[in-house]
Amino acid sequence: MKKLVIVFAFFLLAGCLPQANRITQTSTIDALLSGIYDGQTSCRQMLTYGDFGIGTFDKLDGEMAILNGKIYQIKSDGKVYAPSSDIKTPFATVCKFIPDSQFELKTVNFKTAESIIDEKFPNQNQFLAIKITGTFKHIKLRSVPAQKKPYPPLVEVSKTQPVFEMNDVFGTIVGFRTPPFAKGVNVTGCHFHFLSKDFTQGGHVLDFKLADGNCQIDKCNEWLLILPKNDLLQNIDLSKDKTTELRKVEK
Ligand SMILES: [Zn+2]
């Protein structure tokens, strides 16, 4: 009987552990673009799906970066906060980060780093979790301020987004390369957030110049999508192509 209980407890626990090679996301990028900023999934729950990731918070209150199982909130003042695990997120993507390979990156910017990654990982129909650690000669970041109802669409918010630029900073880029077929559901291509080594500064990465660093890649072949249990997405039309809006918001 005791053995049975132990075996049962093991499977129960295993069921709660994050799966390797699985990307888990809550809601969709087009829902966020449409102004669905009310949080649906708690930070605590997101951490059951992974220890690495990016996203935003309830009411669009800043950028989220998850590194080594800890969630960081970069608010519109550019500073990094430790959010309560009860705070909910309207959009986030996580995974259990177990790198399959790593390589050095020297004197690259966002574009050249992206092409090096594409060259090394030419299968565009595969999700990649990407971690770049190193010294950044320059990095351009942004965050977003918390919004009030009625929520404006993201493209309106991003017109007045605070932008931060830093020179000679050591830190880590956390992010994903998402396949083109996931258009409308997640941000296709590379989407990066940044945290300085001392966890005082960060944000959504607009551009960077990396002096010297290391890139780790985790290839992921499973994709779990969590949609809100309530009818939050009921009254929005998610059938339209929002590529132009997304480009304005991300870059
Ligand atoms: Zn972002």
PDB file of C-alpha atoms and ligand atoms in Angstrom:
ATOM      1  CA  MET A   1       0.000   0.000   0.000  1.00  0.00           C
ATOM      2  CA  LYS A   2       2.799   2.402   1.008  1.00  0.00           C
ATOM      3  CA  LYS A   3       4.583   1.627  -2.282  1.00  0.00           C
ATOM      4  CA  LEU A   4       1.394   2.341  -4.202  1.00  0.00           C
ATOM      5  CA  VAL A   5       1.030   5.743  -2.527  1.00  0.00           C
ATOM      6  CA  ILE A   6       4.645   6.609  -3.371  1.00  0.00           C
ATOM      7  CA  VAL A   7       4.165   5.584  -7.029  1.00  0.00           C
ATOM      8  CA  PHE A   8       0.929   7.585  -7.201  1.00  0.00           C
ATOM      9  CA  ALA A   9       2.595  10.637  -5.642  1.00  0.00           C
ATOM     10  CA  PHE A  10       5.439  10.337  -8.155  1.00  0.00           C
ATOM     11  CA  PHE A  11       3.081  10.389 -11.146  1.00  0.00           C
ATOM     12  CA  LEU A  12       1.076  13.240  -9.643  1.00  0.00           C
ATOM     13  CA  LEU A  13       4.263  15.268  -9.217  1.00  0.00           C
ATOM     14  CA  ALA A  14       5.586  14.295 -12.647  1.00  0.00           C
ATOM     15  CA  GLY A  15       2.344  15.586 -14.148  1.00  0.00           C
ATOM     16  CA  CYS A  16       3.009  19.001 -12.596  1.00  0.00           C
ATOM     17  CA  LEU A  17       6.609  19.226 -13.766  1.00  0.00           C
ATOM     18  CA  PRO A  18       7.347  21.269 -16.878  1.00  0.00           C
ATOM     19  CA  GLN A  19       7.798  19.159 -20.007  1.00  0.00           C
ATOM     20  CA  ALA A  20      11.094  19.349 -21.864  1.00  0.00           C
ATOM     21  CA  ASN A  21      10.940  20.657 -25.464  1.00  0.00           C
ATOM     22  CA  ARG A  22       7.476  22.096 -24.962  1.00  0.00           C
ATOM     23  CA  ILE A  23       6.538  25.733 -25.581  1.00  0.00           C
ATOM     24  CA  THR A  24       3.515  26.795 -23.538  1.00  0.00           C
ATOM     25  CA  GLN A  25       1.736  30.064 -24.146  1.00  0.00           C
ATOM     26  CA  THR A  26      -1.306  31.777 -22.716  1.00  0.00           C
ATOM     27  CA  SER A  27      -3.702  33.601 -25.072  1.00  0.00           C
ATOM     28  CA  THR A  28      -2.613  34.874 -28.492  1.00  0.00           C
ATOM     29  CA  ILE A  29      -0.574  37.815 -29.776  1.00  0.00           C
ATOM     30  CA  ASP A  30      -3.495  39.042 -31.897  1.00  0.00           C
ATOM     31  CA  ALA A  31      -5.729  39.102 -28.802  1.00  0.00           C
ATOM     32  CA  LEU A  32      -3.079  41.276 -27.107  1.00  0.00           C
ATOM     33  CA  LEU A  33      -2.872  43.517 -30.199  1.00  0.00           C
ATOM     34  CA  SER A  34      -6.665  43.893 -29.935  1.00  0.00           C
ATOM     35  CA  GLY A  35      -6.368  45.224 -26.381  1.00  0.00           C
ATOM     36  CA  ILE A  36      -7.156  42.086 -24.371  1.00  0.00           C
ATOM     37  CA  TYR A  37      -4.912  43.105 -21.446  1.00  0.00           C
ATOM     38  CA  ASP A  38      -6.819  41.477 -18.575  1.00  0.00           C
ATOM     39  CA  GLY A  39      -4.671  38.739 -17.054  1.00  0.00           C
ATOM     40  CA  GLN A  40      -5.926  35.169 -17.436  1.00  0.00           C
ATOM     41  CA  THR A  41      -3.164  32.923 -16.146  1.00  0.00           C
ATOM     42  CA  SER A  42      -1.255  33.528 -12.909  1.00  0.00           C
ATOM     43  CA  CYS A  43       2.530  33.822 -12.829  1.00  0.00           C
ATOM     44  CA  ARG A  44       2.471  30.846 -10.453  1.00  0.00           C
ATOM     45  CA  GLN A  45       0.715  28.710 -13.062  1.00  0.00           C
ATOM     46  CA  MET A  46       3.059  29.827 -15.854  1.00  0.00           C
ATOM     47  CA  LEU A  47       6.014  28.657 -13.755  1.00  0.00           C
ATOM     48  CA  THR A  48       4.532  25.151 -13.693  1.00  0.00           C
ATOM     49  CA  TYR A  49       5.027  25.116 -17.481  1.00  0.00           C
ATOM     50  CA  GLY A  50       8.574  26.412 -17.564  1.00  0.00           C
ATOM     51  CA  ASP A  51      11.470  28.274 -16.007  1.00  0.00           C
ATOM     52  CA  PHE A  52      12.256  30.503 -18.976  1.00  0.00           C
ATOM     53  CA  GLY A  53      10.136  32.886 -21.007  1.00  0.00           C
ATOM     54  CA  ILE A  54       8.709  36.251 -21.922  1.00  0.00           C
ATOM     55  CA  GLY A  55       5.368  38.037 -21.836  1.00  0.00           C
ATOM     56  CA  THR A  56       3.518  40.878 -20.201  1.00  0.00           C
ATOM     57  CA  PHE A  57       1.325  41.431 -17.120  1.00  0.00           C
ATOM     58  CA  ASP A  58      -2.277  42.212 -16.180  1.00  0.00           C
ATOM     59  CA  LYS A  59      -3.343  45.595 -17.684  1.00  0.00           C
ATOM     60  CA  LEU A  60      -0.178  45.476 -19.858  1.00  0.00           C
ATOM     61  CA  ASP A  61       1.860  46.569 -16.829  1.00  0.00           C
ATOM     62  CA  GLY A  62       5.374  46.133 -18.235  1.00  0.00           C
ATOM     63  CA  GLU A  63       7.461  43.442 -19.895  1.00  0.00           C
ATOM     64  CA  MET A  64       7.936  39.965 -18.436  1.00  0.00           C
ATOM     65  CA  ALA A  65      11.184  38.017 -18.447  1.00  0.00           C
ATOM     66  CA  ILE A  66      11.521  34.594 -16.815  1.00  0.00           C
ATOM     67  CA  LEU A  67      15.035  33.371 -16.155  1.00  0.00           C
ATOM     68  CA  ASN A  68      16.089  30.356 -14.056  1.00  0.00           C
ATOM     69  CA  GLY A  69      12.546  29.923 -12.745  1.00  0.00           C
ATOM     70  CA  LYS A  70      12.150  33.513 -11.524  1.00  0.00           C
ATOM     71  CA  ILE A  71       9.729  36.036 -12.972  1.00  0.00           C
ATOM     72  CA  TYR A  72      10.875  39.623 -13.454  1.00  0.00           C
ATOM     73  CA  GLN A  73       8.658  42.596 -14.278  1.00  0.00           C
ATOM     74  CA  ILE A  74      10.206  45.485 -16.166  1.00  0.00           C
ATOM     75  CA  LYS A  75       7.833  48.398 -15.681  1.00  0.00           C
ATOM     76  CA  SER A  76       7.558  51.531 -17.810  1.00  0.00           C
ATOM     77  CA  ASP A  77      10.265  53.232 -15.703  1.00  0.00           C
ATOM     78  CA  GLY A  78      12.715  50.659 -17.108  1.00  0.00           C
ATOM     79  CA  LYS A  79      13.331  49.196 -13.655  1.00  0.00           C
ATOM     80  CA  VAL A  80      13.027  45.530 -12.731  1.00  0.00           C
ATOM     81  CA  TYR A  81      10.535  44.385 -10.083  1.00  0.00           C
ATOM     82  CA  ALA A  82       9.715  41.013  -8.528  1.00  0.00           C
ATOM     83  CA  PRO A  83       5.976  40.549  -9.141  1.00  0.00           C
ATOM     84  CA  SER A  84       3.728  38.579  -6.808  1.00  0.00           C
ATOM     85  CA  SER A  85       3.078  35.100  -8.192  1.00  0.00           C
ATOM     86  CA  ASP A  86      -0.661  35.871  -7.943  1.00  0.00           C
ATOM     87  CA  ILE A  87      -0.425  38.502 -10.691  1.00  0.00           C
ATOM     88  CA  LYS A  88      -1.976  37.245 -13.895  1.00  0.00           C
ATOM     89  CA  THR A  89      -0.689  37.547 -17.428  1.00  0.00           C
ATOM     90  CA  PRO A  90      -2.746  38.229 -20.571  1.00  0.00           C
ATOM     91  CA  PHE A  91       0.042  36.896 -22.835  1.00  0.00           C
ATOM     92  CA  ALA A  92       3.191  34.919 -22.053  1.00  0.00           C
ATOM     93  CA  THR A  93       5.325  32.175 -23.582  1.00  0.00           C
ATOM     94  CA  VAL A  94       7.436  29.806 -21.493  1.00  0.00           C
ATOM     95  CA  CYS A  95       9.417  26.581 -21.680  1.00  0.00           C
ATOM     96  CA  LYS A  96      11.667  24.422 -19.555  1.00  0.00           C
ATOM     97  CA  PHE A  97      15.028  25.634 -20.856  1.00  0.00           C
ATOM     98  CA  ILE A  98      17.384  22.735 -21.560  1.00  0.00           C
ATOM     99  CA  PRO A  99      19.879  23.880 -24.221  1.00  0.00           C
ATOM    100  CA  ASP A 100      20.618  21.472 -27.090  1.00  0.00           C
ATOM    101  CA  SER A 101      23.564  23.497 -28.327  1.00  0.00           C
ATOM    102  CA  GLN A 102      25.564  26.622 -27.718  1.00  0.00           C
ATOM    103  CA  PHE A 103      27.999  28.781 -29.625  1.00  0.00           C
ATOM    104  CA  GLU A 104      29.933  32.018 -29.287  1.00  0.00           C
ATOM    105  CA  LEU A 105      28.569  35.261 -30.675  1.00  0.00           C
ATOM    106  CA  LYS A 106      30.917  38.190 -31.304  1.00  0.00           C
ATOM    107  CA  THR A 107      30.203  41.710 -32.559  1.00  0.00           C
ATOM    108  CA  VAL A 108      26.699  41.036 -33.788  1.00  0.00           C
ATOM    109  CA  ASN A 109      23.555  43.143 -33.820  1.00  0.00           C
ATOM    110  CA  PHE A 110      19.941  41.925 -33.693  1.00  0.00           C
ATOM    111  CA  LYS A 111      19.798  41.289 -37.462  1.00  0.00           C
ATOM    112  CA  THR A 112      23.141  39.508 -37.789  1.00  0.00           C
ATOM    113  CA  ALA A 113      22.506  37.403 -34.669  1.00  0.00           C
ATOM    114  CA  GLU A 114      19.159  36.408 -36.185  1.00  0.00           C
ATOM    115  CA  SER A 115      20.816  35.369 -39.478  1.00  0.00           C
ATOM    116  CA  ILE A 116      23.499  33.349 -37.652  1.00  0.00           C
ATOM    117  CA  ILE A 117      20.781  31.523 -35.707  1.00  0.00           C
ATOM    118  CA  ASP A 118      18.797  30.965 -38.942  1.00  0.00           C
ATOM    119  CA  GLU A 119      21.902  29.580 -40.643  1.00  0.00           C
ATOM    120  CA  LYS A 120      22.621  27.183 -37.790  1.00  0.00           C
ATOM    121  CA  PHE A 121      18.957  26.219 -37.363  1.00  0.00           C
ATOM    122  CA  PRO A 122      17.479  26.346 -40.885  1.00  0.00           C
ATOM    123  CA  ASN A 123      14.278  24.488 -39.984  1.00  0.00           C
ATOM    124  CA  GLN A 124      11.958  27.503 -39.680  1.00  0.00           C
ATOM    125  CA  ASN A 125       9.076  25.237 -38.723  1.00  0.00           C
ATOM    126  CA  GLN A 126      10.674  24.513 -35.379  1.00  0.00           C
ATOM    127  CA  PHE A 127      10.336  26.584 -32.224  1.00  0.00           C
ATOM    128  CA  LEU A 128      13.612  27.724 -30.655  1.00  0.00           C
ATOM    129  CA  ALA A 129      14.095  29.032 -27.139  1.00  0.00           C
ATOM    130  CA  ILE A 130      17.086  31.377 -27.264  1.00  0.00           C
ATOM    131  CA  LYS A 131      19.312  32.672 -24.471  1.00  0.00           C
ATOM    132  CA  ILE A 132      22.135  35.095 -25.237  1.00  0.00           C
ATOM    133  CA  THR A 133      24.418  36.085 -22.372  1.00  0.00           C
ATOM    134  CA  GLY A 134      27.222  38.573 -22.748  1.00  0.00           C
ATOM    135  CA  THR A 135      28.476  42.130 -22.860  1.00  0.00           C
ATOM    136  CA  PHE A 136      26.313  44.438 -24.895  1.00  0.00           C
ATOM    137  CA  LYS A 137      28.076  47.453 -26.358  1.00  0.00           C
ATOM    138  CA  HIS A 138      24.636  48.953 -26.840  1.00  0.00           C
ATOM    139  CA  ILE A 139      21.072  47.831 -26.256  1.00  0.00           C
ATOM    140  CA  LYS A 140      17.780  49.579 -27.062  1.00  0.00           C
ATOM    141  CA  LEU A 141      14.812  48.484 -24.970  1.00  0.00           C
ATOM    142  CA  ARG A 142      11.243  49.470 -24.364  1.00  0.00           C
ATOM    143  CA  SER A 143       8.536  48.780 -21.849  1.00  0.00           C
ATOM    144  CA  VAL A 144       4.844  49.613 -21.695  1.00  0.00           C
ATOM    145  CA  PRO A 145       2.787  51.390 -19.019  1.00  0.00           C
ATOM    146  CA  ALA A 146      -0.264  49.827 -17.331  1.00  0.00           C
ATOM    147  CA  GLN A 147      -3.478  50.644 -19.196  1.00  0.00           C
ATOM    148  CA  LYS A 148      -6.933  51.761 -18.066  1.00  0.00           C
ATOM    149  CA  LYS A 149     -10.240  50.589 -19.495  1.00  0.00           C
ATOM    150  CA  PRO A 150     -11.432  50.941 -22.182  1.00  0.00           C
ATOM    151  CA  TYR A 151      -8.097  49.491 -23.284  1.00  0.00           C
ATOM    152  CA  PRO A 152      -6.589  51.050 -26.425  1.00  0.00           C
ATOM    153  CA  PRO A 153      -5.123  48.656 -29.018  1.00  0.00           C
ATOM    154  CA  LEU A 154      -1.418  47.873 -28.584  1.00  0.00           C
ATOM    155  CA  VAL A 155      -0.429  49.854 -31.667  1.00  0.00           C
ATOM    156  CA  GLU A 156      -1.770  53.010 -29.920  1.00  0.00           C
ATOM    157  CA  VAL A 157       0.051  52.213 -26.659  1.00  0.00           C
ATOM    158  CA  SER A 158       3.339  51.639 -28.473  1.00  0.00           C
ATOM    159  CA  LYS A 159       3.253  55.158 -30.000  1.00  0.00           C
ATOM    160  CA  THR A 160       4.153  56.620 -26.603  1.00  0.00           C
ATOM    161  CA  GLN A 161       6.170  53.701 -25.213  1.00  0.00           C
ATOM    162  CA  PRO A 162       9.212  54.628 -23.113  1.00  0.00           C
ATOM    163  CA  VAL A 163      12.488  53.594 -24.798  1.00  0.00           C
ATOM    164  CA  PHE A 164      15.721  53.006 -22.886  1.00  0.00           C
ATOM    165  CA  GLU A 165      19.222  52.842 -24.325  1.00  0.00           C
ATOM    166  CA  MET A 166      22.231  51.475 -22.482  1.00  0.00           C
ATOM    167  CA  ASN A 167      25.906  51.126 -23.263  1.00  0.00           C
ATOM    168  CA  ASP A 168      28.414  48.516 -22.064  1.00  0.00           C
ATOM    169  CA  VAL A 169      25.998  46.427 -20.049  1.00  0.00           C
ATOM    170  CA  PHE A 170      26.324  42.766 -19.112  1.00  0.00           C
ATOM    171  CA  GLY A 171      23.152  40.746 -19.195  1.00  0.00           C
ATOM    172  CA  THR A 172      20.941  38.091 -20.741  1.00  0.00           C
ATOM    173  CA  ILE A 173      18.541  38.048 -23.638  1.00  0.00           C
ATOM    174  CA  VAL A 174      15.626  35.667 -23.156  1.00  0.00           C
ATOM    175  CA  GLY A 175      13.373  34.798 -26.050  1.00  0.00           C
ATOM    176  CA  PHE A 176      12.045  32.624 -28.814  1.00  0.00           C
ATOM    177  CA  ARG A 177      12.135  32.115 -32.561  1.00  0.00           C
ATOM    178  CA  THR A 178       8.597  31.226 -33.583  1.00  0.00           C
ATOM    179  CA  PRO A 179       7.686  29.552 -36.911  1.00  0.00           C
ATOM    180  CA  PRO A 180       5.854  31.542 -39.621  1.00  0.00           C
ATOM    181  CA  PHE A 181       2.865  29.162 -39.357  1.00  0.00           C
ATOM    182  CA  ALA A 182       2.192  30.519 -35.843  1.00  0.00           C
ATOM    183  CA  LYS A 183       1.281  33.937 -37.307  1.00  0.00           C
ATOM    184  CA  GLY A 184      -1.530  35.557 -35.321  1.00  0.00           C
ATOM    185  CA  VAL A 185      -0.949  33.226 -32.379  1.00  0.00           C
ATOM    186  CA  ASN A 186       2.563  34.283 -31.356  1.00  0.00           C
ATOM    187  CA  VAL A 187       5.234  36.707 -32.582  1.00  0.00           C
ATOM    188  CA  THR A 188       6.840  35.004 -35.576  1.00  0.00           C
ATOM    189  CA  GLY A 189      10.622  35.230 -35.931  1.00  0.00           C
ATOM    190  CA  CYS A 190      12.820  36.295 -33.021  1.00  0.00           C
ATOM    191  CA  HIS A 191      11.228  38.019 -30.030  1.00  0.00           C
ATOM    192  CA  PHE A 192      13.641  38.954 -27.249  1.00  0.00           C
ATOM    193  CA  HIS A 193      13.476  40.488 -23.771  1.00  0.00           C
ATOM    194  CA  PHE A 194      16.530  41.578 -21.773  1.00  0.00           C
ATOM    195  CA  LEU A 195      17.653  41.543 -18.144  1.00  0.00           C
ATOM    196  CA  SER A 196      20.859  43.164 -16.916  1.00  0.00           C
ATOM    197  CA  LYS A 197      23.095  40.908 -14.817  1.00  0.00           C
ATOM    198  CA  ASP A 198      22.331  42.881 -11.649  1.00  0.00           C
ATOM    199  CA  PHE A 199      18.574  42.652 -12.432  1.00  0.00           C
ATOM    200  CA  THR A 200      18.123  46.420 -12.300  1.00  0.00           C
ATOM    201  CA  GLN A 201      17.332  47.129 -15.968  1.00  0.00           C
ATOM    202  CA  GLY A 202      15.573  45.400 -18.804  1.00  0.00           C
ATOM    203  CA  GLY A 203      12.789  45.421 -21.342  1.00  0.00           C
ATOM    204  CA  HIS A 204      11.579  44.304 -24.753  1.00  0.00           C
ATOM    205  CA  VAL A 205      14.591  44.333 -27.112  1.00  0.00           C
ATOM    206  CA  LEU A 206      14.302  46.724 -30.082  1.00  0.00           C
ATOM    207  CA  ASP A 207      17.963  46.478 -31.114  1.00  0.00           C
ATOM    208  CA  PHE A 208      21.368  45.563 -29.726  1.00  0.00           C
ATOM    209  CA  LYS A 209      25.071  45.385 -30.437  1.00  0.00           C
ATOM    210  CA  LEU A 210      26.642  42.448 -28.658  1.00  0.00           C
ATOM    211  CA  ALA A 211      30.392  42.771 -28.118  1.00  0.00           C
ATOM    212  CA  ASP A 212      31.010  39.256 -26.912  1.00  0.00           C
ATOM    213  CA  GLY A 213      28.665  36.566 -25.735  1.00  0.00           C
ATOM    214  CA  ASN A 214      27.326  33.055 -25.687  1.00  0.00           C
ATOM    215  CA  CYS A 215      24.147  31.829 -27.347  1.00  0.00           C
ATOM    216  CA  GLN A 216      22.257  28.777 -26.088  1.00  0.00           C
ATOM    217  CA  ILE A 217      19.489  27.160 -28.111  1.00  0.00           C
ATOM    218  CA  ASP A 218      16.753  24.808 -26.982  1.00  0.00           C
ATOM    219  CA  LYS A 219      14.878  23.224 -29.894  1.00  0.00           C
ATOM    220  CA  CYS A 220      11.221  22.692 -29.011  1.00  0.00           C
ATOM    221  CA  ASN A 221       8.786  20.492 -30.899  1.00  0.00           C
ATOM    222  CA  GLU A 222       5.656  20.713 -28.734  1.00  0.00           C
ATOM    223  CA  TRP A 223       3.353  23.730 -28.508  1.00  0.00           C
ATOM    224  CA  LEU A 224       0.658  24.079 -25.856  1.00  0.00           C
ATOM    225  CA  LEU A 225      -1.838  26.934 -26.132  1.00  0.00           C
ATOM    226  CA  ILE A 226      -3.905  27.970 -23.111  1.00  0.00           C
ATOM    227  CA  LEU A 227      -6.974  30.034 -23.910  1.00  0.00           C
ATOM    228  CA  PRO A 228      -8.982  31.953 -21.284  1.00  0.00           C
ATOM    229  CA  LYS A 229     -11.598  29.810 -19.517  1.00  0.00           C
ATOM    230  CA  ASN A 230     -14.054  32.708 -19.565  1.00  0.00           C
ATOM    231  CA  ASP A 231     -15.388  34.563 -22.626  1.00  0.00           C
ATOM    232  CA  LEU A 232     -12.656  37.236 -22.735  1.00  0.00           C
ATOM    233  CA  LEU A 233     -12.026  36.507 -26.399  1.00  0.00           C
ATOM    234  CA  GLN A 234     -15.697  36.310 -27.339  1.00  0.00           C
ATOM    235  CA  ASN A 235     -16.238  39.766 -28.795  1.00  0.00           C
ATOM    236  CA  ILE A 236     -13.063  40.249 -30.814  1.00  0.00           C
ATOM    237  CA  ASP A 237     -12.446  39.286 -34.417  1.00  0.00           C
ATOM    238  CA  LEU A 238      -9.246  37.275 -34.575  1.00  0.00           C
ATOM    239  CA  SER A 239      -9.623  36.274 -38.206  1.00  0.00           C
ATOM    240  CA  LYS A 240      -7.916  39.355 -39.701  1.00  0.00           C
ATOM    241  CA  ASP A 241      -4.231  39.639 -40.609  1.00  0.00           C
ATOM    242  CA  LYS A 242      -2.523  41.931 -38.076  1.00  0.00           C
ATOM    243  CA  THR A 243       1.035  41.575 -39.438  1.00  0.00           C
ATOM    244  CA  THR A 244       1.481  45.321 -40.135  1.00  0.00           C
ATOM    245  CA  GLU A 245       0.255  46.272 -36.649  1.00  0.00           C
ATOM    246  CA  LEU A 246       2.533  43.695 -35.054  1.00  0.00           C
ATOM    247  CA  ARG A 247       5.578  44.966 -36.947  1.00  0.00           C
ATOM    248  CA  LYS A 248       4.898  48.507 -35.685  1.00  0.00           C
ATOM    249  CA  VAL A 249       4.597  47.230 -32.122  1.00  0.00           C
ATOM    250  CA  GLU A 250       7.588  44.893 -32.031  1.00  0.00           C
ATOM    251  CA  LYS A 251      10.297  46.862 -33.827  1.00  0.00           C
TER     252      LYS A 251
HETATM  253 ZN    ZN B   1       8.168  41.707 -26.095  1.00  0.00          ZN
END
